[in-house]
Structures are given as structure tokens and as C-alpha cells.
Amino acid sequence: MSPPVLILVSRPVVGMSDGRTDGDDGFRLADAGAPQLSVFDLGVTRGDGVFETVLVEGGRATDVDAHLARFARSAHQVDLPEPDHTVWRDAVAAAVAAHPPVGSLSVKLVLTRGIEGTGVPTGWVTAREAPDFAALRVEGVRAIVLDRGYRHDAPATSPWLLLGAKTLSYQVNAAALREAARRGAEEVVFTSSDGFVLEAPTSSVLIREGGHISTPSAELGIVPGTTQRRAFEFFRDEGFETEAVRLRTSSLLRADAIWLVSSVRQAVPVTALDGEPLTVDAPLTARLNRFLSGR
Ligand code: PLP
């Protein structure tokens, strides 16, 4: 596997262009194998930052604008300054160009509140070969349902919980996946404490009931998925009705099929929920994944 590529972003947010010199793009290539980050960076000490993960296939980055829009939304939600769209877009392109050609790359954009006391945000982009999820997209995952512990209206009543922001603090999500492993599963579907379906720790949830495909709506404090949006295009082309709504946990029990969708892993069918087997429509899943790959 080729070594990962690192781009340090020196002008990550709007308003940092003062003192800019000719030929300064606002980022530079750096050695991913060498120490680069301060131990006092708030991204490290507090998980205080936001990120995005973009899939690159055959050298083409998928949905960069949608990812950059969500990056800006997350930054706004945690009161970070607005990321400089042009600088990040070019930095992503530079990271892709610097990586030897491979099938799929996972490109990660990170913006933190910076070194404590400086008020200067830190930004970087990494590009590394994506794991091969081909088998998982066919075989699927077993999931368990876990209560995230907040009511469905917590995003409105308690915005400081930062629900729905793609922050660096994914420790709770990782703990939920370990809980799944303890219960003999690989994935989790989070629900609100008052019984609404939310999302998985690193993916969006799609539910098929007959000719209907639904996903929980973003006002429930979930990360609005770029893959979910593209999957909906596919399903509409296939003649399904699609909607983003409030879904009661009971809809999981009625589901004809459930998928977890995300940028790099794409669409993974859920084969069992809390130990109850679920049907998998293998041809439909394969077509969905072909669509998501742009093939
Ligand atoms: N929900 C959460 C919590 C996520 O972390 C992610 C992706 O990382 C998603 C949903 C899916 O988003 P996308 O399809 O844009 O990758």
C-alpha cells in the first residue's frame, strides 16, 4: 500500500489571506510520516474540531461541494470561522494528485480550533488508500439498536450538544460499535430516547417498506448524509418514492430492507437487527453501489 499523503492547510479559514505572498496557495505538501501536529492543539486535547471524509474513485473526488458545504455547516455549529472553500477544494485536488493512482482513496479534511491560546485554527488534508469494502457491501452487517440518550428535539432545546455536527469527538460512536461487538454485531442504529430512528455511528440509515424508501430527517440532530442524498436519486430512478421523515423505532421492525450508507463504505445491507434476520435484496444493493460509484 502506498504511503498516505499529507497537505498542511496554512490558510484554512476565510480572512487569513492577509500577508499572502505570490505562489502561496494556502496549503503545502508535507511529510505524513513526520510529526506535524502540536500536542497543545485543541483538536488533540479536546477533540475540538470538525472533519469530512471524501471518496475518490479513479482520481475523481465524489461530491466535493456537498462535503465542503457540510464542513462549513459543522464549523458554524461549533463556532469555528468559515472554512475557505477555494483553499480546501484546491488542497483536496492537490492531495489526490500527489497520491499514486489507486482504485479508491479516502480523503480526510480536518479543521481544529488550533493550538490553545493562539486563536489560529489548524487544518490539514490526508489522502490514503481506502479499505476494500467490496465483500462487506455484498455480505452486509448485523446491527443492534441503541438509545443515544437524547430526545428527538434535543438539537433545538440543547444546541450545545452539537448533535448533527461532524466533530472530531467520535468517541461515543466508537464506544457504541464496541458495544455492538460485545453483542455479536458489527453495527449500530441509534434511536432517540423517545423512540425515533436516528443514524448509525458513521453512516446514514435507509429503510425500505414496499415501494417506499425513507431516512430520518436532519432536524433530528443527525449528520445529513451526502451518500443518502445520492442514494435517493438512485431509488427515484428505480421508481421508489423517497422521503426524509421522523421514523418511529417500530418502522425498523416493519422494514423490508435496511441499508447503512456512507461515502467510503457506500451501501451496506443490514442482515439482522437485534438478532432478527432481515431480507437482503442483493441485486438492488449491487445496482445501488454501482450507482454510488458512478459506474
Ligand atoms: N452519519 C454519521 C454520524 C457519519 O459520521 C457519516 C459519515 O461519516 C454519515 C452519517 C454519512 O455521511 P456521508 O454519506 O456524507 O459520508
CSV table of N, CA and C in Angstrom, one decimal, residues 80-191:
chain,number,residue,atom,x,y,z
A,80,LEU,N,-16.6,27.7,14.9
A,80,LEU,CA,-15.3,27.9,14.2
A,80,LEU,C,-15.5,28.9,13.1
A,81,PRO,N,-14.5,29.6,12.6
A,81,PRO,CA,-14.6,30.5,11.5
A,81,PRO,C,-14.9,29.7,10.2
A,82,GLU,N,-15.4,30.4,9.2
A,82,GLU,CA,-15.9,29.7,8.0
A,82,GLU,C,-14.7,29.2,7.2
A,83,PRO,N,-14.6,27.9,6.9
A,83,PRO,CA,-13.5,27.3,6.1
A,83,PRO,C,-13.5,28.0,4.7
A,84,ASP,N,-12.3,28.3,4.2
A,84,ASP,CA,-12.1,28.9,2.9
A,84,ASP,C,-12.3,27.8,1.8
A,85,HIS,N,-13.5,27.9,1.2
A,85,HIS,CA,-13.9,26.9,0.2
A,85,HIS,C,-12.8,26.6,-0.8
A,86,THR,N,-12.3,27.7,-1.4
A,86,THR,CA,-11.4,27.5,-2.5
A,86,THR,C,-10.1,26.9,-2.1
A,87,VAL,N,-9.6,27.3,-0.9
A,87,VAL,CA,-8.3,26.7,-0.4
A,87,VAL,C,-8.5,25.2,-0.2
A,88,TRP,N,-9.6,24.8,0.5
A,88,TRP,CA,-9.8,23.4,0.8
A,88,TRP,C,-10.1,22.6,-0.5
A,89,ARG,N,-10.8,23.1,-1.4
A,89,ARG,CA,-11.1,22.4,-2.7
A,89,ARG,C,-9.8,22.1,-3.4
A,90,ASP,N,-8.9,23.2,-3.5
A,90,ASP,CA,-7.6,23.0,-4.1
A,90,ASP,C,-6.7,22.1,-3.4
A,91,ALA,N,-6.8,22.1,-2.0
A,91,ALA,CA,-6.0,21.2,-1.2
A,91,ALA,C,-6.4,19.8,-1.4
A,92,VAL,N,-7.7,19.5,-1.6
A,92,VAL,CA,-8.2,18.2,-1.8
A,92,VAL,C,-7.6,17.7,-3.2
A,93,ALA,N,-7.7,18.6,-4.2
A,93,ALA,CA,-7.2,18.2,-5.5
A,93,ALA,C,-5.7,17.9,-5.5
A,94,ALA,N,-5.0,18.7,-4.7
A,94,ALA,CA,-3.5,18.5,-4.6
A,94,ALA,C,-3.2,17.2,-3.9
A,95,ALA,N,-4.0,16.9,-2.9
A,95,ALA,CA,-3.7,15.6,-2.2
A,95,ALA,C,-4.0,14.4,-3.1
A,96,VAL,N,-5.0,14.5,-3.9
A,96,VAL,CA,-5.4,13.4,-4.9
A,96,VAL,C,-4.2,13.3,-5.9
A,97,ALA,N,-3.8,14.5,-6.4
A,97,ALA,CA,-2.7,14.5,-7.4
A,97,ALA,C,-1.4,13.9,-6.9
A,98,ALA,N,-1.2,14.1,-5.6
A,98,ALA,CA,0.1,13.7,-5.0
A,98,ALA,C,0.2,12.2,-4.7
A,99,HIS,N,-1.0,11.6,-4.7
A,99,HIS,CA,-1.1,10.2,-4.3
A,99,HIS,C,-0.9,9.3,-5.6
A,100,PRO,N,-0.1,8.3,-5.5
A,100,PRO,CA,-0.1,7.4,-6.7
A,100,PRO,C,-1.5,6.9,-7.0
A,101,PRO,N,-1.8,6.7,-8.3
A,101,PRO,CA,-3.1,6.2,-8.7
A,101,PRO,C,-3.5,4.9,-8.0
A,102,VAL,N,-4.6,4.8,-7.4
A,102,VAL,CA,-5.1,3.6,-6.8
A,102,VAL,C,-6.6,3.5,-7.1
A,103,GLY,N,-7.3,2.4,-6.8
A,103,GLY,CA,-8.7,2.3,-7.1
A,103,GLY,C,-9.5,3.3,-6.4
A,104,SER,N,-9.4,3.3,-5.0
A,104,SER,CA,-10.2,4.3,-4.2
A,104,SER,C,-9.3,4.9,-3.1
A,105,LEU,N,-9.5,6.2,-3.0
A,105,LEU,CA,-8.8,6.9,-1.9
A,105,LEU,C,-9.8,7.5,-0.9
A,106,SER,N,-9.4,7.5,0.4
A,106,SER,CA,-10.2,8.2,1.4
A,106,SER,C,-9.5,9.5,1.7
A,107,VAL,N,-10.2,10.6,1.4
A,107,VAL,CA,-9.5,11.9,1.6
A,107,VAL,C,-10.2,12.6,2.8
A,108,LYS,N,-9.4,12.9,3.8
A,108,LYS,CA,-10.0,13.4,5.1
A,108,LYS,C,-9.6,14.9,5.2
A,109,LEU,N,-10.5,15.8,5.5
A,109,LEU,CA,-10.3,17.2,5.8
A,109,LEU,C,-10.5,17.4,7.3
A,110,VAL,N,-9.6,18.1,7.9
A,110,VAL,CA,-9.7,18.3,9.4
A,110,VAL,C,-9.5,19.8,9.7
A,111,LEU,N,-10.4,20.4,10.4
A,111,LEU,CA,-10.2,21.8,10.9
A,111,LEU,C,-10.3,21.8,12.4
A,112,THR,N,-9.3,22.2,13.1
A,112,THR,CA,-9.4,22.3,14.6
A,112,THR,C,-9.4,23.7,15.1
A,113,ARG,N,-9.6,23.9,16.4
A,113,ARG,CA,-9.6,25.3,16.9
A,113,ARG,C,-8.1,25.7,17.1
A,114,GLY,N,-7.2,24.8,16.8
A,114,GLY,CA,-5.8,25.2,16.8
A,114,GLY,C,-5.1,25.1,18.1
A,115,ILE,N,-3.9,25.6,18.2
A,115,ILE,CA,-3.1,25.5,19.4
A,115,ILE,C,-3.7,26.4,20.5
A,116,GLU,N,-3.9,25.8,21.7
A,116,GLU,CA,-4.5,26.5,22.8
A,116,GLU,C,-3.9,27.9,23.0
A,117,GLY,N,-4.7,28.9,23.0
A,117,GLY,CA,-4.2,30.2,23.3
A,117,GLY,C,-3.9,31.1,22.1
A,118,THR,N,-3.8,30.4,20.9
A,118,THR,CA,-3.4,31.2,19.7
A,118,THR,C,-4.6,31.8,19.0
A,119,GLY,N,-5.7,31.1,19.0
A,119,GLY,CA,-6.9,31.5,18.3
A,119,GLY,C,-6.7,31.3,16.8
A,120,VAL,N,-5.7,30.6,16.4
A,120,VAL,CA,-5.5,30.3,15.0
A,120,VAL,C,-5.8,28.8,14.6
A,121,PRO,N,-6.9,28.6,13.8
A,121,PRO,CA,-7.2,27.2,13.5
A,121,PRO,C,-6.2,26.4,12.8
A,122,THR,N,-6.2,25.2,13.0
A,122,THR,CA,-5.3,24.3,12.3
A,122,THR,C,-6.1,23.5,11.3
A,123,GLY,N,-5.5,23.3,10.1
A,123,GLY,CA,-6.2,22.5,9.1
A,123,GLY,C,-5.2,21.6,8.3
A,124,TRP,N,-5.7,20.4,8.0
A,124,TRP,CA,-4.9,19.5,7.1
A,124,TRP,C,-5.9,18.6,6.3
A,125,VAL,N,-5.3,18.0,5.3
A,125,VAL,CA,-5.9,17.1,4.4
A,125,VAL,C,-5.0,15.8,4.3
A,126,THR,N,-5.6,14.7,4.4
A,126,THR,CA,-4.8,13.4,4.2
A,126,THR,C,-5.5,12.6,3.1
A,127,ALA,N,-4.7,12.0,2.3
A,127,ALA,CA,-5.3,11.1,1.3
A,127,ALA,C,-4.6,9.7,1.5
A,128,ARG,N,-5.4,8.7,1.7
A,128,ARG,CA,-4.9,7.3,1.9
A,128,ARG,C,-5.8,6.3,1.2
A,129,GLU,N,-5.1,5.2,0.8
A,129,GLU,CA,-5.9,4.2,0.0
A,129,GLU,C,-7.0,3.7,0.9
A,130,ALA,N,-8.2,3.6,0.3
A,130,ALA,CA,-9.4,3.2,1.1
A,130,ALA,C,-9.4,1.7,1.3
A,131,PRO,N,-9.9,1.2,2.4
A,131,PRO,CA,-10.0,-0.2,2.6
A,131,PRO,C,-10.9,-0.8,1.5
A,132,ASP,N,-10.8,-2.1,1.2
A,132,ASP,CA,-11.7,-2.7,0.2
A,132,ASP,C,-12.9,-3.2,0.9
A,133,PHE,N,-14.1,-2.5,0.6
A,133,PHE,CA,-15.3,-2.9,1.2
A,133,PHE,C,-16.2,-3.7,0.3
A,134,ALA,N,-15.6,-4.2,-0.8
A,134,ALA,CA,-16.5,-4.9,-1.8
A,134,ALA,C,-17.2,-6.1,-1.2
A,135,ALA,N,-16.6,-6.9,-0.3
A,135,ALA,CA,-17.2,-8.1,0.3
A,135,ALA,C,-18.3,-7.6,1.3
A,136,LEU,N,-18.0,-6.6,2.0
A,136,LEU,CA,-18.9,-6.1,3.0
A,136,LEU,C,-20.2,-5.6,2.4
A,137,ARG,N,-20.1,-5.0,1.2
A,137,ARG,CA,-21.3,-4.4,0.5
A,137,ARG,C,-22.2,-5.6,0.0
A,138,VAL,N,-21.6,-6.8,-0.1
A,138,VAL,CA,-22.4,-7.9,-0.5
A,138,VAL,C,-22.9,-8.7,0.7
A,139,GLU,N,-22.0,-8.9,1.7
A,139,GLU,CA,-22.3,-9.8,2.8
A,139,GLU,C,-23.2,-9.0,3.9
A,140,GLY,N,-23.0,-7.7,4.0
A,140,GLY,CA,-23.8,-6.9,4.9
A,140,GLY,C,-23.3,-7.0,6.3
A,141,VAL,N,-24.0,-6.4,7.2
A,141,VAL,CA,-23.6,-6.3,8.6
A,141,VAL,C,-24.8,-6.6,9.5
A,142,ARG,N,-24.5,-7.2,10.7
A,142,ARG,CA,-25.6,-7.3,11.8
A,142,ARG,C,-25.5,-6.1,12.6
A,143,ALA,N,-26.7,-5.5,12.9
A,143,ALA,CA,-26.8,-4.3,13.7
A,143,ALA,C,-27.6,-4.5,14.9
A,144,ILE,N,-27.3,-3.6,15.9
A,144,ILE,CA,-28.2,-3.6,17.1
A,144,ILE,C,-28.7,-2.2,17.2
A,145,VAL,N,-29.9,-2.1,17.9
A,145,VAL,CA,-30.5,-0.8,18.1
A,145,VAL,C,-30.0,-0.2,19.5
A,146,LEU,N,-29.5,1.0,19.5
A,146,LEU,CA,-29.0,1.6,20.8
A,146,LEU,C,-29.6,2.9,21.0
A,147,ASP,N,-30.1,3.2,22.2
A,147,ASP,CA,-30.6,4.5,22.6
A,147,ASP,C,-29.5,5.5,22.7
A,148,ARG,N,-29.5,6.6,21.9
A,148,ARG,CA,-28.4,7.6,22.1
A,148,ARG,C,-28.6,8.4,23.3
A,149,GLY,N,-29.8,8.4,23.9
A,149,GLY,CA,-30.0,9.0,25.2
A,149,GLY,C,-30.5,10.4,25.2
A,150,TYR,N,-30.8,11.0,24.0
A,150,TYR,CA,-31.3,12.3,23.9
A,150,TYR,C,-32.7,12.2,23.2
A,151,ARG,N,-33.6,13.2,23.6
A,151,ARG,CA,-34.9,13.2,22.9
A,151,ARG,C,-34.7,13.7,21.5
A,152,HIS,N,-35.7,13.4,20.7
A,152,HIS,CA,-35.6,13.8,19.2
A,152,HIS,C,-35.5,15.3,19.0
A,153,ASP,N,-36.0,16.1,20.0
A,153,ASP,CA,-35.9,17.5,19.9
A,153,ASP,C,-34.7,18.2,20.6
A,154,ALA,N,-33.8,17.3,21.1
A,154,ALA,CA,-32.6,17.9,21.7
A,154,ALA,C,-31.8,18.9,20.9
A,155,PRO,N,-31.7,18.7,19.5
A,155,PRO,CA,-31.0,19.7,18.7
A,155,PRO,C,-31.5,21.1,18.9
A,156,ALA,N,-32.8,21.2,19.1
A,156,ALA,CA,-33.5,22.5,19.3
A,156,ALA,C,-33.4,23.0,20.7
A,157,THR,N,-33.6,22.1,21.7
A,157,THR,CA,-33.6,22.5,23.1
A,157,THR,C,-32.2,22.7,23.6
A,158,SER,N,-31.2,22.0,23.1
A,158,SER,CA,-29.8,22.0,23.6
A,158,SER,C,-28.8,22.0,22.5
A,159,PRO,N,-28.7,23.1,21.8
A,159,PRO,CA,-27.8,23.1,20.6
A,159,PRO,C,-26.3,22.9,21.0
A,160,TRP,N,-26.0,23.2,22.3
A,160,TRP,CA,-24.6,23.0,22.7
A,160,TRP,C,-24.2,21.5,22.7
A,161,LEU,N,-25.1,20.6,22.5
A,161,LEU,CA,-24.7,19.2,22.4
A,161,LEU,C,-24.1,18.9,21.1
A,162,LEU,N,-24.3,19.9,20.1
A,162,LEU,CA,-23.7,19.8,18.8
A,162,LEU,C,-24.1,18.6,18.0
A,163,LEU,N,-25.3,18.1,18.3
A,163,LEU,CA,-25.8,17.0,17.5
A,163,LEU,C,-25.9,17.3,16.1
A,164,GLY,N,-25.5,16.4,15.2
A,164,GLY,CA,-25.5,16.6,13.8
A,164,GLY,C,-24.3,17.2,13.2
A,165,ALA,N,-23.4,17.8,14.1
A,165,ALA,CA,-22.1,18.3,13.6
A,165,ALA,C,-21.1,17.2,13.4
A,166,LYS,N,-20.3,17.2,12.4
A,166,LYS,CA,-19.3,16.2,12.2
A,166,LYS,C,-18.0,16.6,12.9
A,167,THR,N,-18.1,16.4,14.3
A,167,THR,CA,-17.0,16.9,15.1
A,167,THR,C,-15.9,15.8,15.2
A,168,LEU,N,-14.8,16.2,15.7
A,168,LEU,CA,-13.7,15.2,15.9
A,168,LEU,C,-14.0,14.2,17.1
A,169,SER,N,-15.0,14.6,17.9
A,169,SER,CA,-15.3,13.8,19.1
A,169,SER,C,-16.2,12.6,18.7
A,170,TYR,N,-15.6,11.6,18.1
A,170,TYR,CA,-16.4,10.4,17.7
A,170,TYR,C,-16.2,9.2,18.7
A,171,GLN,N,-15.8,9.6,20.0
A,171,GLN,CA,-15.5,8.6,20.9
A,171,GLN,C,-16.8,7.8,21.3
A,172,VAL,N,-17.9,8.5,21.4
A,172,VAL,CA,-19.2,7.9,21.8
A,172,VAL,C,-19.6,6.9,20.6
A,173,ASN,N,-19.4,7.3,19.4
A,173,ASN,CA,-19.7,6.5,18.3
A,173,ASN,C,-18.9,5.2,18.3
A,174,ALA,N,-17.6,5.4,18.6
A,174,ALA,CA,-16.7,4.2,18.7
A,174,ALA,C,-17.1,3.3,19.8
A,175,ALA,N,-17.5,3.9,20.9
A,175,ALA,CA,-17.9,3.0,22.1
A,175,ALA,C,-19.2,2.2,21.7
A,176,ALA,N,-20.1,2.8,21.0
A,176,ALA,CA,-21.3,2.1,20.5
A,176,ALA,C,-20.9,0.9,19.7
A,177,LEU,N,-19.9,1.1,18.8
A,177,LEU,CA,-19.5,0.0,17.9
A,177,LEU,C,-18.9,-1.1,18.8
A,178,ARG,N,-18.2,-0.8,19.8
A,178,ARG,CA,-17.6,-1.8,20.7
A,178,ARG,C,-18.7,-2.5,21.4
A,179,GLU,N,-19.8,-1.8,21.8
A,179,GLU,CA,-21.0,-2.4,22.4
A,179,GLU,C,-21.6,-3.4,21.5
A,180,ALA,N,-21.7,-3.0,20.2
A,180,ALA,CA,-22.2,-3.9,19.2
A,180,ALA,C,-21.4,-5.2,19.1
A,181,ALA,N,-20.1,-5.0,19.1
A,181,ALA,CA,-19.2,-6.2,19.0
A,181,ALA,C,-19.4,-7.1,20.2
A,182,ARG,N,-19.6,-6.5,21.4
A,182,ARG,CA,-19.9,-7.3,22.6
A,182,ARG,C,-21.2,-8.1,22.5
A,183,ARG,N,-22.1,-7.6,21.7
A,183,ARG,CA,-23.4,-8.3,21.5
A,183,ARG,C,-23.4,-9.1,20.2
A,184,GLY,N,-22.3,-9.3,19.6
A,184,GLY,CA,-22.2,-10.2,18.4
A,184,GLY,C,-22.6,-9.5,17.1
A,185,ALA,N,-22.5,-8.2,17.1
A,185,ALA,CA,-22.9,-7.5,15.8
A,185,ALA,C,-21.8,-6.6,15.4
A,186,GLU,N,-21.9,-6.0,14.2
A,186,GLU,CA,-20.9,-5.1,13.7
A,186,GLU,C,-21.3,-3.7,13.6
A,187,GLU,N,-22.6,-3.4,13.7
A,187,GLU,CA,-23.1,-2.0,13.5
A,187,GLU,C,-24.2,-1.7,14.5
A,188,VAL,N,-24.5,-0.4,14.5
A,188,VAL,CA,-25.5,0.2,15.5
A,188,VAL,C,-26.5,1.1,14.7
A,189,VAL,N,-27.7,1.0,15.1
A,189,VAL,CA,-28.7,2.0,14.7
A,189,VAL,C,-29.1,2.8,15.9
A,190,PHE,N,-28.7,4.1,16.0
A,190,PHE,CA,-29.1,4.9,17.2
A,190,PHE,C,-30.5,5.3,17.1
A,191,THR,N,-31.2,5.4,18.2
A,191,THR,CA,-32.5,5.9,18.3
A,191,THR,C,-32.5,7.0,19.4
